[in-house]
Structures are given as structure tokens and as C-alpha cells.
Amino acid sequence: MAAENCNIQPGDIVAVWGCGPVGQMTVASAIMLGAEKVIAIDCVPARLRMAARHPEVETINFETEDVFDRLKQLTAGRGPDACVDAVGLEAHGATLDAYYDTVKAATLLATDRPTALRQAIHAVAKAAPSQFPACTAASWTRCPSAPPLARD
């Protein structure tokens, strides 16, 4: 449903954060809807290998690669045409804001870690559709929603 809600068109490049069951289904759905390339983002090697079985899929291991740099490289500097956060609220990461989220959760100042959500919002091409099927309203209070609309 998340892939369908992104209005994926033939030739689109789609980024999917999280390669668990929801992410794998999103990857397959994006391909069935005609995506030229699907970029699967996770840190679990077995999940990345499973996603990479499709020839249209590129993978990013966020523990060994910078997500933004790699996305820019794979999309010719434009960003994905659609983004899906299939991680939920327990996202891990290796960036400063991810460590900040972890500390807040550990000290009971927050109940979630919206790292993947934040990355998806910042990475998507200007005014492109995004879907966040695994998120709750609590995440939105700490995630900027204007950058995708304000970029060149």
C-alpha cells in the first residue's frame, strides 16, 4: 500500500528505509509498479541480500556508507522520486541525530527514534511523494516536513 500511495510511475527511483517484512514487500511492490530502480536501506546484511535478489535493487548499508551521499550518487544528485519509511519508531543510525535520539529514548525524554523518517524527509526529491506507514504522530513533532518542498 505504501508503494501504491507514492504514485510510482515507470522509470521512478524509489528509496525504502528498512528491509524487514514491510520493507521487502514495499521493494517488490515498487518494482511491480514499474520503478526503474529501488534503493533498499538497512544495516542487516541478510535483509540487504534478500532485497538485492531483484536486479532493479541497489542497497545501502547505513553502518558502512553515508546514506545521503550514496542516494545523491544513485540519483544523479536529484534524490529519489519517492521515499518509504518501513522502519517504524525504533530506527538505528550512525549519525549525530541518531545518537541524540538514542540518548533521549534512554533517558525517557522520548519514546521513539525517528532517524529513518528524518532521513527520508531530507532525501526525497523536491515535492516528491513519501509514505511513512510505520510512524505515529509523536514522530512528527521532531521531524522537519518543509525541506522536501523548499529545495531547488
mmCIF file with all atom_site columns, C-alpha atoms in Angstrom:
data_model
loop_
_atom_site.group_PDB
_atom_site.id
_atom_site.type_symbol
_atom_site.label_atom_id
_atom_site.label_alt_id
_atom_site.label_comp_id
_atom_site.label_asym_id
_atom_site.label_entity_id
_atom_site.label_seq_id
_atom_site.pdbx_PDB_ins_code
_atom_site.Cartn_x
_atom_site.Cartn_y
_atom_site.Cartn_z
_atom_site.occupancy
_atom_site.B_iso_or_equiv
_atom_site.pdbx_formal_charge
_atom_site.auth_seq_id
_atom_site.auth_comp_id
_atom_site.auth_asym_id
_atom_site.auth_atom_id
_atom_site.pdbx_PDB_model_num
ATOM 1   C CA . MET A 1 1   ? 0.000  0.000   0.000   1.00 0.00 ? 1   MET A CA 1
ATOM 2   C CA . ALA A 1 2   ? 2.837  2.424   0.781   1.00 0.00 ? 2   ALA A CA 1
ATOM 3   C CA . ALA A 1 3   ? 4.347  1.933   -2.685  1.00 0.00 ? 3   ALA A CA 1
ATOM 4   C CA . GLU A 1 4   ? 0.949  2.380   -4.311  1.00 0.00 ? 4   GLU A CA 1
ATOM 5   C CA . ASN A 1 5   ? 0.290  5.568   -2.300  1.00 0.00 ? 5   ASN A CA 1
ATOM 6   C CA . CYS A 1 6   ? 3.571  7.020   -3.591  1.00 0.00 ? 6   CYS A CA 1
ATOM 7   C CA . ASN A 1 7   ? 2.083  7.014   -7.096  1.00 0.00 ? 7   ASN A CA 1
ATOM 8   C CA . ILE A 1 8   ? 5.144  5.282   -8.515  1.00 0.00 ? 8   ILE A CA 1
ATOM 9   C CA . GLN A 1 9   ? 5.461  5.752   -12.270 1.00 0.00 ? 9   GLN A CA 1
ATOM 10  C CA . PRO A 1 10  ? 7.568  3.736   -14.727 1.00 0.00 ? 10  PRO A CA 1
ATOM 11  C CA . GLY A 1 11  ? 11.145 4.997   -14.542 1.00 0.00 ? 11  GLY A CA 1
ATOM 12  C CA . ASP A 1 12  ? 10.932 6.312   -10.964 1.00 0.00 ? 12  ASP A CA 1
ATOM 13  C CA . ILE A 1 13  ? 13.683 5.806   -8.424  1.00 0.00 ? 13  ILE A CA 1
ATOM 14  C CA . VAL A 1 14  ? 12.311 4.745   -5.036  1.00 0.00 ? 14  VAL A CA 1
ATOM 15  C CA . ALA A 1 15  ? 14.177 4.610   -1.708  1.00 0.00 ? 15  ALA A CA 1
ATOM 16  C CA . VAL A 1 16  ? 12.958 2.264   1.021   1.00 0.00 ? 16  VAL A CA 1
ATOM 17  C CA . TRP A 1 17  ? 14.275 2.594   4.568   1.00 0.00 ? 17  TRP A CA 1
ATOM 18  C CA . GLY A 1 18  ? 14.055 -0.745  6.363   1.00 0.00 ? 18  GLY A CA 1
ATOM 19  C CA . CYS A 1 19  ? 14.299 -4.181  4.741   1.00 0.00 ? 19  CYS A CA 1
ATOM 20  C CA . GLY A 1 20  ? 12.235 -6.205  7.194   1.00 0.00 ? 20  GLY A CA 1
ATOM 21  C CA . PRO A 1 21  ? 8.957  -7.776  6.076   1.00 0.00 ? 21  PRO A CA 1
ATOM 22  C CA . VAL A 1 22  ? 7.243  -4.436  5.351   1.00 0.00 ? 22  VAL A CA 1
ATOM 23  C CA . GLY A 1 23  ? 10.305 -3.128  3.514   1.00 0.00 ? 23  GLY A CA 1
ATOM 24  C CA . GLN A 1 24  ? 10.678 -6.302  1.410   1.00 0.00 ? 24  GLN A CA 1
ATOM 25  C CA . MET A 1 25  ? 7.035  -6.062  0.405   1.00 0.00 ? 25  MET A CA 1
ATOM 26  C CA . THR A 1 26  ? 7.489  -2.379  -0.448  1.00 0.00 ? 26  THR A CA 1
ATOM 27  C CA . VAL A 1 27  ? 10.548 -3.160  -2.592  1.00 0.00 ? 27  VAL A CA 1
ATOM 28  C CA . ALA A 1 28  ? 8.646  -5.851  -4.510  1.00 0.00 ? 28  ALA A CA 1
ATOM 29  C CA . SER A 1 29  ? 5.588  -3.602  -4.899  1.00 0.00 ? 29  SER A CA 1
ATOM 30  C CA . ALA A 1 30  ? 7.683  -0.703  -6.218  1.00 0.00 ? 30  ALA A CA 1
ATOM 31  C CA . ILE A 1 31  ? 9.209  -2.993  -8.835  1.00 0.00 ? 31  ILE A CA 1
ATOM 32  C CA . MET A 1 32  ? 5.779  -4.320  -9.825  1.00 0.00 ? 32  MET A CA 1
ATOM 33  C CA . LEU A 1 33  ? 4.558  -0.727  -10.205 1.00 0.00 ? 33  LEU A CA 1
ATOM 34  C CA . GLY A 1 34  ? 7.365  -0.003  -12.675 1.00 0.00 ? 34  GLY A CA 1
ATOM 35  C CA . ALA A 1 35  ? 10.150 1.597   -10.654 1.00 0.00 ? 35  ALA A CA 1
ATOM 36  C CA . GLU A 1 36  ? 13.368 1.728   -12.657 1.00 0.00 ? 36  GLU A CA 1
ATOM 37  C CA . LYS A 1 37  ? 15.477 1.456   -9.528  1.00 0.00 ? 37  LYS A CA 1
ATOM 38  C CA . VAL A 1 38  ? 14.706 0.703   -5.895  1.00 0.00 ? 38  VAL A CA 1
ATOM 39  C CA . ILE A 1 39  ? 17.240 1.623   -3.229  1.00 0.00 ? 39  ILE A CA 1
ATOM 40  C CA . ALA A 1 40  ? 16.952 -0.549  -0.117  1.00 0.00 ? 40  ALA A CA 1
ATOM 41  C CA . ILE A 1 41  ? 18.478 0.932   3.060   1.00 0.00 ? 41  ILE A CA 1
ATOM 42  C CA . ASP A 1 42  ? 19.226 -1.159  6.156   1.00 0.00 ? 42  ASP A CA 1
ATOM 43  C CA . CYS A 1 43  ? 22.130 -2.457  8.258   1.00 0.00 ? 43  CYS A CA 1
ATOM 44  C CA . VAL A 1 44  ? 21.266 -6.162  8.388   1.00 0.00 ? 44  VAL A CA 1
ATOM 45  C CA . PRO A 1 45  ? 23.288 -7.964  5.695   1.00 0.00 ? 45  PRO A CA 1
ATOM 46  C CA . ALA A 1 46  ? 20.770 -10.811 5.262   1.00 0.00 ? 46  ALA A CA 1
ATOM 47  C CA . ARG A 1 47  ? 17.943 -8.345  4.657   1.00 0.00 ? 47  ARG A CA 1
ATOM 48  C CA . LEU A 1 48  ? 20.014 -6.365  2.172   1.00 0.00 ? 48  LEU A CA 1
ATOM 49  C CA . ARG A 1 49  ? 20.931 -9.579  0.307   1.00 0.00 ? 49  ARG A CA 1
ATOM 50  C CA . MET A 1 50  ? 17.257 -10.551 0.166   1.00 0.00 ? 50  MET A CA 1
ATOM 51  C CA . ALA A 1 51  ? 16.321 -7.179  -1.321  1.00 0.00 ? 51  ALA A CA 1
ATOM 52  C CA . ALA A 1 52  ? 19.231 -7.339  -3.780  1.00 0.00 ? 52  ALA A CA 1
ATOM 53  C CA . ARG A 1 53  ? 17.862 -10.504 -5.398  1.00 0.00 ? 53  ARG A CA 1
ATOM 54  C CA . HIS A 1 54  ? 15.897 -8.203  -7.685  1.00 0.00 ? 54  HIS A CA 1
ATOM 55  C CA . PRO A 1 55  ? 18.054 -6.759  -10.500 1.00 0.00 ? 55  PRO A CA 1
ATOM 56  C CA . GLU A 1 56  ? 16.412 -3.331  -10.081 1.00 0.00 ? 56  GLU A CA 1
ATOM 57  C CA . VAL A 1 57  ? 17.591 -3.023  -6.463  1.00 0.00 ? 57  VAL A CA 1
ATOM 58  C CA . GLU A 1 58  ? 20.651 -1.191  -5.163  1.00 0.00 ? 58  GLU A CA 1
ATOM 59  C CA . THR A 1 59  ? 21.423 -1.460  -1.455  1.00 0.00 ? 59  THR A CA 1
ATOM 60  C CA . ILE A 1 60  ? 22.857 0.904   1.127   1.00 0.00 ? 60  ILE A CA 1
ATOM 61  C CA . ASN A 1 61  ? 24.203 -0.347  4.449   1.00 0.00 ? 61  ASN A CA 1
ATOM 62  C CA . PHE A 1 62  ? 23.881 2.749   6.629   1.00 0.00 ? 62  PHE A CA 1
ATOM 63  C CA . GLU A 1 63  ? 26.553 1.488   9.024   1.00 0.00 ? 63  GLU A CA 1
ATOM 64  C CA . THR A 1 64  ? 29.226 1.480   6.317   1.00 0.00 ? 64  THR A CA 1
ATOM 65  C CA . GLU A 1 65  ? 28.020 4.157   3.871   1.00 0.00 ? 65  GLU A CA 1
ATOM 66  C CA . ASP A 1 66  ? 26.695 7.696   4.159   1.00 0.00 ? 66  ASP A CA 1
ATOM 67  C CA . VAL A 1 67  ? 23.035 7.442   3.132   1.00 0.00 ? 67  VAL A CA 1
ATOM 68  C CA . PHE A 1 68  ? 22.717 10.959  1.694   1.00 0.00 ? 68  PHE A CA 1
ATOM 69  C CA . ASP A 1 69  ? 25.924 10.786  -0.330  1.00 0.00 ? 69  ASP A CA 1
ATOM 70  C CA . ARG A 1 70  ? 25.050 7.380   -1.751  1.00 0.00 ? 70  ARG A CA 1
ATOM 71  C CA . LEU A 1 71  ? 21.473 8.447   -2.583  1.00 0.00 ? 71  LEU A CA 1
ATOM 72  C CA . LYS A 1 72  ? 22.775 11.505  -4.410  1.00 0.00 ? 72  LYS A CA 1
ATOM 73  C CA . GLN A 1 73  ? 25.199 9.298   -6.337  1.00 0.00 ? 73  GLN A CA 1
ATOM 74  C CA . LEU A 1 74  ? 22.482 6.786   -7.300  1.00 0.00 ? 74  LEU A CA 1
ATOM 75  C CA . THR A 1 75  ? 20.018 9.513   -8.365  1.00 0.00 ? 75  THR A CA 1
ATOM 76  C CA . ALA A 1 76  ? 22.387 11.825  -10.253 1.00 0.00 ? 76  ALA A CA 1
ATOM 77  C CA . GLY A 1 77  ? 22.175 14.399  -7.453  1.00 0.00 ? 77  GLY A CA 1
ATOM 78  C CA . ARG A 1 78  ? 18.396 14.743  -7.562  1.00 0.00 ? 78  ARG A CA 1
ATOM 79  C CA . GLY A 1 79  ? 17.191 12.478  -4.769  1.00 0.00 ? 79  GLY A CA 1
ATOM 80  C CA . PRO A 1 80  ? 14.684 9.635   -5.029  1.00 0.00 ? 80  PRO A CA 1
ATOM 81  C CA . ASP A 1 81  ? 11.354 10.217  -6.762  1.00 0.00 ? 81  ASP A CA 1
ATOM 82  C CA . ALA A 1 82  ? 9.602  8.576   -3.795  1.00 0.00 ? 82  ALA A CA 1
ATOM 83  C CA . CYS A 1 83  ? 10.616 7.523   -0.290  1.00 0.00 ? 83  CYS A CA 1
ATOM 84  C CA . VAL A 1 84  ? 9.095  4.982   2.080   1.00 0.00 ? 84  VAL A CA 1
ATOM 85  C CA . ASP A 1 85  ? 9.994  4.625   5.760   1.00 0.00 ? 85  ASP A CA 1
ATOM 86  C CA . ALA A 1 86  ? 9.264  0.981   6.556   1.00 0.00 ? 86  ALA A CA 1
ATOM 87  C CA . VAL A 1 87  ? 11.322 1.006   9.757   1.00 0.00 ? 87  VAL A CA 1
ATOM 88  C CA . GLY A 1 88  ? 8.976  2.292   12.413  1.00 0.00 ? 88  GLY A CA 1
ATOM 89  C CA . LEU A 1 89  ? 9.979  4.099   15.553  1.00 0.00 ? 89  LEU A CA 1
ATOM 90  C CA . GLU A 1 90  ? 12.985 2.059   16.629  1.00 0.00 ? 90  GLU A CA 1
ATOM 91  C CA . ALA A 1 91  ? 15.308 3.183   13.852  1.00 0.00 ? 91  ALA A CA 1
ATOM 92  C CA . HIS A 1 92  ? 19.041 2.896   14.368  1.00 0.00 ? 92  HIS A CA 1
ATOM 93  C CA . GLY A 1 93  ? 21.653 5.064   12.761  1.00 0.00 ? 93  GLY A CA 1
ATOM 94  C CA . ALA A 1 94  ? 25.251 6.211   12.796  1.00 0.00 ? 94  ALA A CA 1
ATOM 95  C CA . THR A 1 95  ? 24.679 9.965   12.588  1.00 0.00 ? 95  THR A CA 1
ATOM 96  C CA . LEU A 1 96  ? 24.723 12.639  15.267  1.00 0.00 ? 96  LEU A CA 1
ATOM 97  C CA . ASP A 1 97  ? 20.943 12.985  15.280  1.00 0.00 ? 97  ASP A CA 1
ATOM 98  C CA . ALA A 1 98  ? 20.597 9.188   15.627  1.00 0.00 ? 98  ALA A CA 1
ATOM 99  C CA . TYR A 1 99  ? 22.795 9.234   18.739  1.00 0.00 ? 99  TYR A CA 1
ATOM 100 C CA . TYR A 1 100 ? 20.753 12.171  20.056  1.00 0.00 ? 100 TYR A CA 1
ATOM 101 C CA . ASP A 1 101 ? 17.531 10.170  19.554  1.00 0.00 ? 101 ASP A CA 1
ATOM 102 C CA . THR A 1 102 ? 19.051 7.165   21.358  1.00 0.00 ? 102 THR A CA 1
ATOM 103 C CA . VAL A 1 103 ? 20.052 9.292   24.359  1.00 0.00 ? 103 VAL A CA 1
ATOM 104 C CA . LYS A 1 104 ? 16.583 10.861  24.537  1.00 0.00 ? 104 LYS A CA 1
ATOM 105 C CA . ALA A 1 105 ? 14.940 7.430   24.463  1.00 0.00 ? 105 ALA A CA 1
ATOM 106 C CA . ALA A 1 106 ? 17.329 6.056   27.105  1.00 0.00 ? 106 ALA A CA 1
ATOM 107 C CA . THR A 1 107 ? 16.594 8.957   29.456  1.00 0.00 ? 107 THR A CA 1
ATOM 108 C CA . LEU A 1 108 ? 12.833 8.642   28.867  1.00 0.00 ? 108 LEU A CA 1
ATOM 109 C CA . LEU A 1 109 ? 12.662 12.056  27.198  1.00 0.00 ? 109 LEU A CA 1
ATOM 110 C CA . ALA A 1 110 ? 11.277 10.429  24.056  1.00 0.00 ? 110 ALA A CA 1
ATOM 111 C CA . THR A 1 111 ? 9.611  7.157   23.161  1.00 0.00 ? 111 THR A CA 1
ATOM 112 C CA . ASP A 1 112 ? 10.811 6.844   19.584  1.00 0.00 ? 112 ASP A CA 1
ATOM 113 C CA . ARG A 1 113 ? 13.886 7.233   17.376  1.00 0.00 ? 113 ARG A CA 1
ATOM 114 C CA . PRO A 1 114 ? 12.756 8.761   14.069  1.00 0.00 ? 114 PRO A CA 1
ATOM 115 C CA . THR A 1 115 ? 16.139 8.534   12.328  1.00 0.00 ? 115 THR A CA 1
ATOM 116 C CA . ALA A 1 116 ? 14.843 6.837   9.164   1.00 0.00 ? 116 ALA A CA 1
ATOM 117 C CA . LEU A 1 117 ? 11.867 9.174   8.993   1.00 0.00 ? 117 LEU A CA 1
ATOM 118 C CA . ARG A 1 118 ? 14.118 12.224  9.218   1.00 0.00 ? 118 ARG A CA 1
ATOM 119 C CA . GLN A 1 119 ? 16.471 10.870  6.537   1.00 0.00 ? 119 GLN A CA 1
ATOM 120 C CA . ALA A 1 120 ? 13.590 10.089  4.170   1.00 0.00 ? 120 ALA A CA 1
ATOM 121 C CA . ILE A 1 121 ? 12.162 13.584  4.522   1.00 0.00 ? 121 ILE A CA 1
ATOM 122 C CA . HIS A 1 122 ? 15.523 15.185  3.781   1.00 0.00 ? 122 HIS A CA 1
ATOM 123 C CA . ALA A 1 123 ? 16.453 12.848  0.905   1.00 0.00 ? 123 ALA A CA 1
ATOM 124 C CA . VAL A 1 124 ? 13.326 12.875  -1.254  1.00 0.00 ? 124 VAL A CA 1
ATOM 125 C CA . ALA A 1 125 ? 13.359 14.926  -4.458  1.00 0.00 ? 125 ALA A CA 1
ATOM 126 C CA . LYS A 1 126 ? 11.553 18.263  -4.303  1.00 0.00 ? 126 LYS A CA 1
ATOM 127 C CA . ALA A 1 127 ? 7.778  17.833  -3.865  1.00 0.00 ? 127 ALA A CA 1
ATOM 128 C CA . ALA A 1 128 ? 8.020  14.060  -4.436  1.00 0.00 ? 128 ALA A CA 1
ATOM 129 C CA . PRO A 1 129 ? 5.620  11.719  -2.626  1.00 0.00 ? 129 PRO A CA 1
ATOM 130 C CA . SER A 1 130 ? 6.652  9.900   0.524   1.00 0.00 ? 130 SER A CA 1
ATOM 131 C CA . GLN A 1 131 ? 4.966  7.301   2.690   1.00 0.00 ? 131 GLN A CA 1
ATOM 132 C CA . PHE A 1 132 ? 5.573  6.574   6.346   1.00 0.00 ? 132 PHE A CA 1
ATOM 133 C CA . PRO A 1 133 ? 3.428  3.510   7.109   1.00 0.00 ? 133 PRO A CA 1
ATOM 134 C CA . ALA A 1 134 ? 5.247  2.648   10.320  1.00 0.00 ? 134 ALA A CA 1
ATOM 135 C CA . CYS A 1 135 ? 5.086  6.058   12.021  1.00 0.00 ? 135 CYS A CA 1
ATOM 136 C CA . THR A 1 136 ? 2.918  7.651   14.665  1.00 0.00 ? 136 THR A CA 1
ATOM 137 C CA . ALA A 1 137 ? 2.063  11.281  15.225  1.00 0.00 ? 137 ALA A CA 1
ATOM 138 C CA . ALA A 1 138 ? 4.650  11.550  18.022  1.00 0.00 ? 138 ALA A CA 1
ATOM 139 C CA . SER A 1 139 ? 7.463  11.399  15.465  1.00 0.00 ? 139 SER A CA 1
ATOM 140 C CA . TRP A 1 140 ? 6.242  14.414  13.545  1.00 0.00 ? 140 TRP A CA 1
ATOM 141 C CA . THR A 1 141 ? 6.922  16.822  16.402  1.00 0.00 ? 141 THR A CA 1
ATOM 142 C CA . ARG A 1 142 ? 10.665 16.392  15.904  1.00 0.00 ? 142 ARG A CA 1
ATOM 143 C CA . CYS A 1 143 ? 10.925 15.977  12.141  1.00 0.00 ? 143 CYS A CA 1
ATOM 144 C CA . PRO A 1 144 ? 11.062 18.831  9.662   1.00 0.00 ? 144 PRO A CA 1
ATOM 145 C CA . SER A 1 145 ? 8.487  18.477  6.895   1.00 0.00 ? 145 SER A CA 1
ATOM 146 C CA . ALA A 1 146 ? 9.267  21.620  4.916   1.00 0.00 ? 146 ALA A CA 1
ATOM 147 C CA . PRO A 1 147 ? 12.679 20.733  3.345   1.00 0.00 ? 147 PRO A CA 1
ATOM 148 C CA . PRO A 1 148 ? 11.308 18.493  0.545   1.00 0.00 ? 148 PRO A CA 1
ATOM 149 C CA . LEU A 1 149 ? 9.084  21.326  -0.608  1.00 0.00 ? 149 LEU A CA 1
ATOM 150 C CA . ALA A 1 150 ? 11.655 24.084  -0.304  1.00 0.00 ? 150 ALA A CA 1
ATOM 151 C CA . ARG A 1 151 ? 14.608 22.580  -2.153  1.00 0.00 ? 151 ARG A CA 1
ATOM 152 C CA . ASP A 1 152 ? 15.928 23.572  -5.565  1.00 0.00 ? 152 ASP A CA 1
#
